[in-house]
XYZ file of C-alpha atoms in Angstrom:
454
model
C 50.673 143.213 111.321
C 52.920 141.516 108.774
C 52.800 138.284 110.782
C 48.980 138.353 110.749
C 48.935 138.961 106.992
C 51.344 136.096 106.407
C 49.184 133.847 108.593
C 46.031 134.802 106.683
C 47.830 134.288 103.362
C 49.013 130.843 104.493
C 45.489 129.873 105.579
C 44.133 130.909 102.186
C 46.839 129.054 100.266
C 46.280 125.843 98.320
C 48.939 124.078 100.355
C 47.136 124.882 103.627
C 43.761 123.716 102.343
C 45.198 120.497 100.933
C 47.099 119.828 104.169
C 44.020 120.342 106.335
C 41.845 118.139 104.156
C 44.315 115.269 104.004
C 45.068 115.515 107.731
C 41.334 115.368 108.501
C 41.022 112.328 106.250
C 43.977 110.695 108.008
C 42.553 111.555 111.457
C 39.142 110.107 110.589
C 40.752 106.989 109.143
C 42.907 106.470 112.239
C 39.911 107.059 114.529
C 37.838 104.474 112.678
C 40.754 102.022 112.657
C 41.473 102.495 116.375
C 37.832 102.129 117.381
C 37.571 99.027 115.214
C 40.624 97.435 116.852
C 39.306 98.222 120.353
C 35.808 96.977 119.516
C 37.143 93.743 118.035
C 39.347 93.196 121.097
C 36.449 93.746 123.501
C 34.198 91.377 121.562
C 36.900 88.698 121.468
C 37.540 89.002 125.201
C 33.806 88.878 125.904
C 33.455 85.703 123.845
C 36.482 84.192 125.575
C 35.018 84.865 129.048
C 31.660 83.488 127.980
C 33.386 80.305 126.829
C 35.028 80.030 130.247
C 31.644 80.344 131.944
C 30.057 77.820 129.557
C 32.896 75.375 130.247
C 32.262 75.537 134.021
C 28.520 75.092 133.475
C 29.134 72.089 131.218
C 31.458 70.521 133.822
C 28.878 71.209 136.544
C 26.110 69.473 134.613
C 28.244 66.342 134.221
C 29.260 66.210 137.912
C 27.307 64.441 140.715
C 26.126 67.373 142.888
C 22.951 66.247 144.607
C 24.023 66.621 148.244
C 25.659 69.432 150.140
C 28.928 67.487 150.479
C 29.091 66.863 146.714
C 28.570 70.560 146.010
C 31.347 71.521 148.396
C 33.714 68.985 146.833
C 32.859 70.252 143.329
C 33.430 73.878 144.208
C 36.693 73.151 146.002
C 37.871 71.155 142.992
C 37.000 73.633 140.196
C 36.811 77.064 141.826
C 39.323 77.051 144.687
C 42.713 78.686 144.606
C 43.905 82.273 144.359
C 44.174 82.096 140.569
C 40.646 80.851 139.981
C 38.504 83.446 138.135
C 35.229 81.754 139.198
C 32.940 82.867 142.023
C 29.937 80.537 142.524
C 26.841 80.671 144.708
C 24.629 77.584 144.829
C 21.188 77.689 146.522
C 20.114 74.085 147.209
C 16.520 72.859 147.288
C 16.823 72.620 151.052
C 17.399 76.371 151.211
C 21.033 76.041 152.159
C 23.515 78.364 150.340
C 26.989 77.179 149.394
C 29.717 79.592 148.244
C 32.962 78.940 146.449
C 36.275 80.381 147.590
C 35.870 84.130 148.384
C 32.446 84.183 146.729
C 30.397 84.950 149.853
C 31.870 88.429 150.299
C 31.481 89.212 146.601
C 27.850 88.096 146.430
C 27.194 89.993 149.635
C 27.464 93.257 147.678
C 25.797 91.873 144.572
C 22.887 94.311 144.849
C 25.314 97.206 144.321
C 26.639 95.844 141.022
C 25.981 97.847 137.861
C 25.043 96.418 134.460
C 26.338 97.516 131.023
C 23.814 98.625 128.389
C 25.433 96.725 125.515
C 26.783 93.581 127.184
C 24.062 92.736 129.723
C 26.092 89.850 131.163
C 28.888 92.221 132.261
C 28.545 93.593 135.791
C 30.680 96.192 137.571
C 31.345 96.224 141.288
C 31.646 99.364 143.366
C 35.430 99.143 142.916
C 34.937 99.198 139.074
C 35.940 95.566 138.746
C 34.232 93.789 135.824
C 32.607 90.329 136.099
C 30.802 88.090 133.666
C 27.501 86.930 135.240
C 25.345 83.926 134.399
C 22.653 81.850 136.142
C 21.806 78.168 135.614
C 19.713 75.495 137.307
C 21.347 72.192 138.328
C 18.577 69.908 139.376
C 16.713 71.700 142.171
C 19.701 73.949 142.883
C 19.946 77.504 141.576
C 23.533 78.439 140.683
C 24.910 81.958 140.077
C 28.376 82.313 138.533
C 30.629 85.361 138.371
C 33.777 85.178 136.180
C 36.437 87.741 136.985
C 37.494 89.936 134.015
C 39.993 92.284 135.615
C 42.944 90.863 133.677
C 41.003 91.185 130.442
C 40.136 94.794 131.323
C 43.826 95.506 131.861
C 44.531 93.965 128.468
C 41.921 96.232 126.864
C 43.397 99.257 128.628
C 46.839 98.288 127.345
C 45.549 97.961 123.782
C 43.753 101.311 124.070
C 46.924 102.978 125.365
C 49.030 101.419 122.624
C 46.466 102.427 120.003
C 46.425 106.005 121.261
C 50.220 106.203 121.242
C 50.437 104.713 117.740
C 47.676 107.038 116.525
C 49.518 110.093 117.860
C 52.783 108.939 116.257
C 51.074 108.210 112.940
C 49.289 111.571 113.038
C 52.554 113.426 113.655
C 54.484 111.538 110.986
C 51.509 111.568 108.630
C 50.998 115.310 109.046
C 54.633 115.929 108.148
C 54.350 113.672 105.101
C 51.047 115.276 104.103
C 52.524 118.749 104.486
C 55.402 117.843 102.205
C 53.082 116.153 99.732
C 50.721 119.148 99.741
C 53.651 121.465 99.141
C 54.943 119.389 96.229
C 51.432 118.978 94.846
C 50.227 122.534 95.317
C 53.350 124.267 94.026
C 52.811 123.226 90.380
C 49.073 123.901 90.786
C 49.735 127.431 92.009
C 52.214 127.956 89.185
C 49.690 126.587 86.704
C 47.009 128.935 88.041
C 49.324 131.933 87.740
C 50.319 130.970 84.200
C 46.683 130.471 83.182
C 45.791 133.889 84.659
C 48.626 135.526 82.738
C 47.931 133.760 79.452
C 46.971 136.018 76.575
C 45.940 135.403 73.025
C 47.591 138.450 71.547
C 49.217 138.311 68.164
C 52.513 136.416 67.962
C 52.034 135.070 71.490
C 51.758 131.317 71.932
C 50.483 130.426 75.395
C 51.987 127.337 77.008
C 51.979 126.032 80.567
C 55.104 124.727 82.231
C 54.865 120.929 82.432
C 56.238 119.706 85.803
C 57.967 116.350 86.157
C 55.916 115.503 89.247
C 53.251 114.803 90.331
C 52.040 112.781 87.382
C 48.436 114.023 87.730
C 49.444 117.670 87.372
C 51.783 116.767 84.524
C 48.919 115.087 82.666
C 46.608 118.069 83.223
C 49.308 120.482 82.036
C 49.964 118.473 78.880
C 46.237 118.240 78.113
C 45.788 121.967 78.697
C 48.739 122.733 76.430
C 47.173 120.609 73.707
C 43.953 122.576 74.113
C 45.869 125.857 73.928
C 47.683 124.658 70.825
C 44.406 123.765 69.108
C 42.952 127.136 70.081
C 46.036 128.896 68.791
C 45.807 126.984 65.526
C 42.174 127.982 65.218
C 43.061 131.639 65.758
C 45.900 131.356 63.273
C 43.508 129.928 60.698
C 41.127 132.817 61.267
C 43.902 135.385 60.920
C 45.271 133.599 57.860
C 41.791 133.515 56.356
C 41.387 137.275 56.805
C 44.837 137.913 55.358
C 44.306 135.552 52.418
C 40.868 136.933 51.658
C 42.120 140.512 51.818
C 45.105 139.695 49.622
C 43.350 137.666 46.963
C 40.087 139.540 46.716
C 41.658 142.983 46.445
C 42.965 142.444 42.889
C 39.771 141.160 41.230
C 37.658 143.699 43.109
C 39.895 146.498 41.894
C 39.703 145.175 38.339
C 35.904 144.849 38.502
C 35.541 148.386 39.824
C 37.868 149.575 37.027
C 35.644 148.029 34.344
C 32.521 149.409 36.047
C 34.065 152.883 35.974
C 35.070 152.310 32.351
C 31.467 151.499 31.434
C 30.237 154.558 33.318
C 32.740 156.859 31.607
C 32.805 155.500 28.059
C 29.790 153.230 27.758
C 27.584 155.764 26.039
C 30.207 157.038 23.577
C 31.825 153.610 23.009
C 29.204 150.902 23.552
C 31.601 148.275 22.118
C 33.511 148.226 25.453
C 30.452 147.094 27.397
C 30.357 143.403 26.309
C 34.096 142.989 26.934
C 33.848 144.599 30.375
C 30.779 142.551 31.303
C 32.518 139.342 30.208
C 35.552 140.282 32.293
C 33.360 141.117 35.298
C 31.513 137.788 34.927
C 34.774 135.820 34.703
C 36.349 137.585 37.681
C 33.200 137.261 39.811
C 33.113 133.497 39.169
C 36.776 133.264 40.092
C 36.046 135.233 43.275
C 33.174 132.877 44.104
C 35.415 129.834 43.749
C 38.154 131.506 45.755
C 35.784 132.444 48.605
C 34.505 128.849 48.834
C 38.087 127.566 49.032
C 39.067 130.144 51.636
C 36.033 129.226 53.723
C 37.120 125.590 53.565
C 40.532 126.500 54.991
C 38.958 128.626 57.705
C 36.376 125.994 58.730
C 38.110 122.647 59.089
C 36.320 121.122 62.061
C 33.864 118.384 61.184
C 32.252 115.257 62.600
C 34.295 112.103 62.043
C 32.401 109.058 60.867
C 33.290 105.828 59.133
C 33.292 106.432 55.376
C 33.956 104.246 52.344
C 36.890 105.949 50.618
C 36.509 103.625 47.625
C 33.007 104.934 46.922
C 34.048 108.557 47.520
C 36.796 108.306 44.882
C 34.560 106.526 42.365
C 31.676 109.000 42.791
C 33.960 112.037 42.577
C 35.701 110.717 39.465
C 32.375 109.948 37.760
C 31.129 113.490 38.468
C 34.218 115.063 36.897
C 34.679 112.568 34.066
C 32.013 114.190 31.872
C 34.086 117.400 31.803
C 37.478 115.724 31.317
C 38.962 115.398 27.817
C 41.713 113.128 29.181
C 41.424 109.356 29.488
C 40.576 108.263 33.041
C 41.864 104.974 34.465
C 40.649 103.719 37.880
C 42.175 100.879 39.909
C 40.132 101.041 43.126
C 40.156 98.352 45.801
C 36.702 97.916 47.334
C 35.772 98.370 50.986
C 38.560 100.757 52.036
C 37.169 102.391 55.226
C 38.597 105.469 56.962
C 37.421 107.914 59.630
C 36.610 111.462 58.592
C 34.139 113.874 57.034
C 32.859 112.630 53.678
C 32.629 116.113 52.180
C 36.252 116.816 53.120
C 37.491 113.625 51.440
C 35.354 114.439 48.401
C 37.057 117.836 48.231
C 40.535 116.284 48.564
C 39.974 113.924 45.630
C 38.192 116.556 43.519
C 40.971 119.141 43.951
C 43.657 116.615 43.019
C 41.743 115.437 39.934
C 41.054 119.044 38.865
C 44.721 119.861 39.351
C 45.690 116.912 37.159
C 43.170 117.987 34.498
C 44.582 121.540 34.386
C 48.177 120.477 33.778
C 47.596 117.490 31.467
C 47.108 117.643 27.701
C 43.747 116.643 26.279
C 45.183 113.397 24.905
C 46.857 112.536 28.213
C 45.889 110.012 30.891
C 44.865 110.448 34.543
C 45.088 107.360 36.762
C 43.379 106.846 40.152
C 44.550 104.009 42.427
C 43.435 102.953 45.941
C 44.891 100.055 47.937
C 45.362 98.875 51.528
C 48.941 98.764 52.776
C 50.088 98.043 56.358
C 46.983 99.386 58.075
C 46.676 102.440 55.812
C 44.575 103.442 52.822
C 46.963 104.557 50.058
C 45.490 106.648 47.227
C 47.438 107.769 44.145
C 46.415 110.391 41.570
C 48.835 110.271 38.620
C 48.849 112.283 35.391
C 50.931 112.584 32.236
C 51.061 116.372 32.356
C 53.867 118.933 32.519
C 55.210 117.636 35.822
C 56.691 119.462 38.805
C 60.382 120.156 39.347
C 62.112 118.806 42.450
C 62.575 122.327 43.849
C 58.846 123.010 43.664
C 57.478 119.700 44.961
C 56.996 121.044 48.502
C 56.126 124.594 47.516
C 53.072 123.521 45.539
C 51.247 122.930 48.847
C 51.708 126.553 49.954
C 48.800 128.919 49.574
C 48.664 130.870 46.325
C 51.829 129.225 44.996
C 51.640 128.050 41.376
C 54.376 125.899 39.902
C 56.197 127.096 36.753
C 54.546 130.509 36.599
C 55.577 131.044 32.973
C 53.788 127.856 31.835
C 50.793 128.017 34.198
C 49.953 131.699 33.835
C 47.332 130.863 31.240
C 45.819 128.092 33.353
C 42.877 129.128 35.530
C 43.198 128.676 39.278
C 43.614 130.448 42.582
C 46.588 128.523 43.961
C 44.607 127.378 47.015
C 43.466 123.898 45.907
C 46.591 121.922 46.887
C 46.852 123.885 50.144
C 43.323 122.734 50.987
C 44.303 119.144 50.106
C 47.308 119.155 52.452
C 45.405 120.875 55.289
C 42.504 118.420 55.131
C 44.878 115.455 54.820
C 46.780 116.453 57.962
C 43.488 117.035 59.771
C 42.720 113.317 59.472
C 46.220 112.124 60.461
C 47.162 111.475 56.857
C 50.264 112.172 54.780
C 50.714 113.510 51.265
C 53.700 113.686 48.947
C 54.307 114.329 45.270
C 56.609 112.296 43.025
C 57.452 112.127 39.350
C 55.274 109.933 37.190
C 56.734 107.707 34.495
C 57.303 108.462 31.679
C 56.190 112.003 32.508
C 53.859 113.946 34.724
C 53.226 114.014 38.467
C 51.945 111.520 41.018
C 50.287 112.603 44.291
C 50.327 109.891 46.975
C 47.943 110.076 49.981
C 47.906 107.819 53.050
C 45.221 107.623 55.787
C 44.829 105.233 58.769
C 42.282 102.495 58.148
C 39.337 101.964 60.489
C 40.406 99.413 63.117
């Protein structure tokens, strides 16, 4: 019972199916190759025998064979001897029949010869001896020629036997090689299938397939699948982070709004002076919530179509839109025709967030500078300000969600702490880099780099 189950399991295995398929392919290939070799050999031998017959006919046409004596001399000269493959019968115009050496007995049973369907010139005697047959007219004489092909048949039989032996050897060796190949090929496939079946997307679980060293095809598939899993995991992480961020950030303003609504309900009639203050607070907090929700949605929905965009125009248009609301002096040094791949709205949001960040932390009489150049196959954009600056310890933390540099000095500055996080996330999405440095004589300088369109 166990043996039968093992046999059924083996037959249903990937290794068995691969082995059978490759062995069938090998068997069909060897069969076609063997039949081709045999067919080519037969055709070559047929052509060779035909050339022999044509050579005798050509010699006969050049010879003087008008009388009986001349015919006998010709046949004794060209068809006599034990090694001669020719058997000739000549019927003269006088009705006399002349045979070459041993030809009379052979032509005596000519009526019992059998003809092949493919090669009509090949005849077989009752003893299964093959002959090439042709008929020609020499003057008034009618000549029939049989060319013996027994040696050629033996050669064909030898080639067939050798082909069969080689085919059997190749099939045995090939089956062993195929079995080993199928085992090495199917083992990582089976492992991959088991790992895929056991993969889960539960919290804190990162699914990855084992990447085998060989074969290269399975290795490539495993690496591609792992990249897909990583992207899926990142997407799930963004969704979870979005829910967590939204819950965290929206709880405080919602609680405050509900508090002011309750205050109006409780004291609005007795103390109507609290109503305008509460409504102003509710309006301010609702606008902040609206901005925050838009930014959170940006972080949770990063995928977008990539097209060729003019980063120079994006920066100029964004700066012109914000310039009317900026008290600071704006300086632009933009190189024209800087093309990158990406989503235009995303790049607009990157530049807008950085400019708005510079506006928040720069005095009204300060300066904000925008630069864009091409350097070593990259578009390099710089947004510099003369504001309060960022300490070295906080230069990396400013890109974290909800982090605000120098809390004591920025507590009075409006903002959700998500803008720079959006900038970094979108920059990385398009294979870019971002870093922050000190500006001279004071302030901060954000430096972005994106690959140029090739």
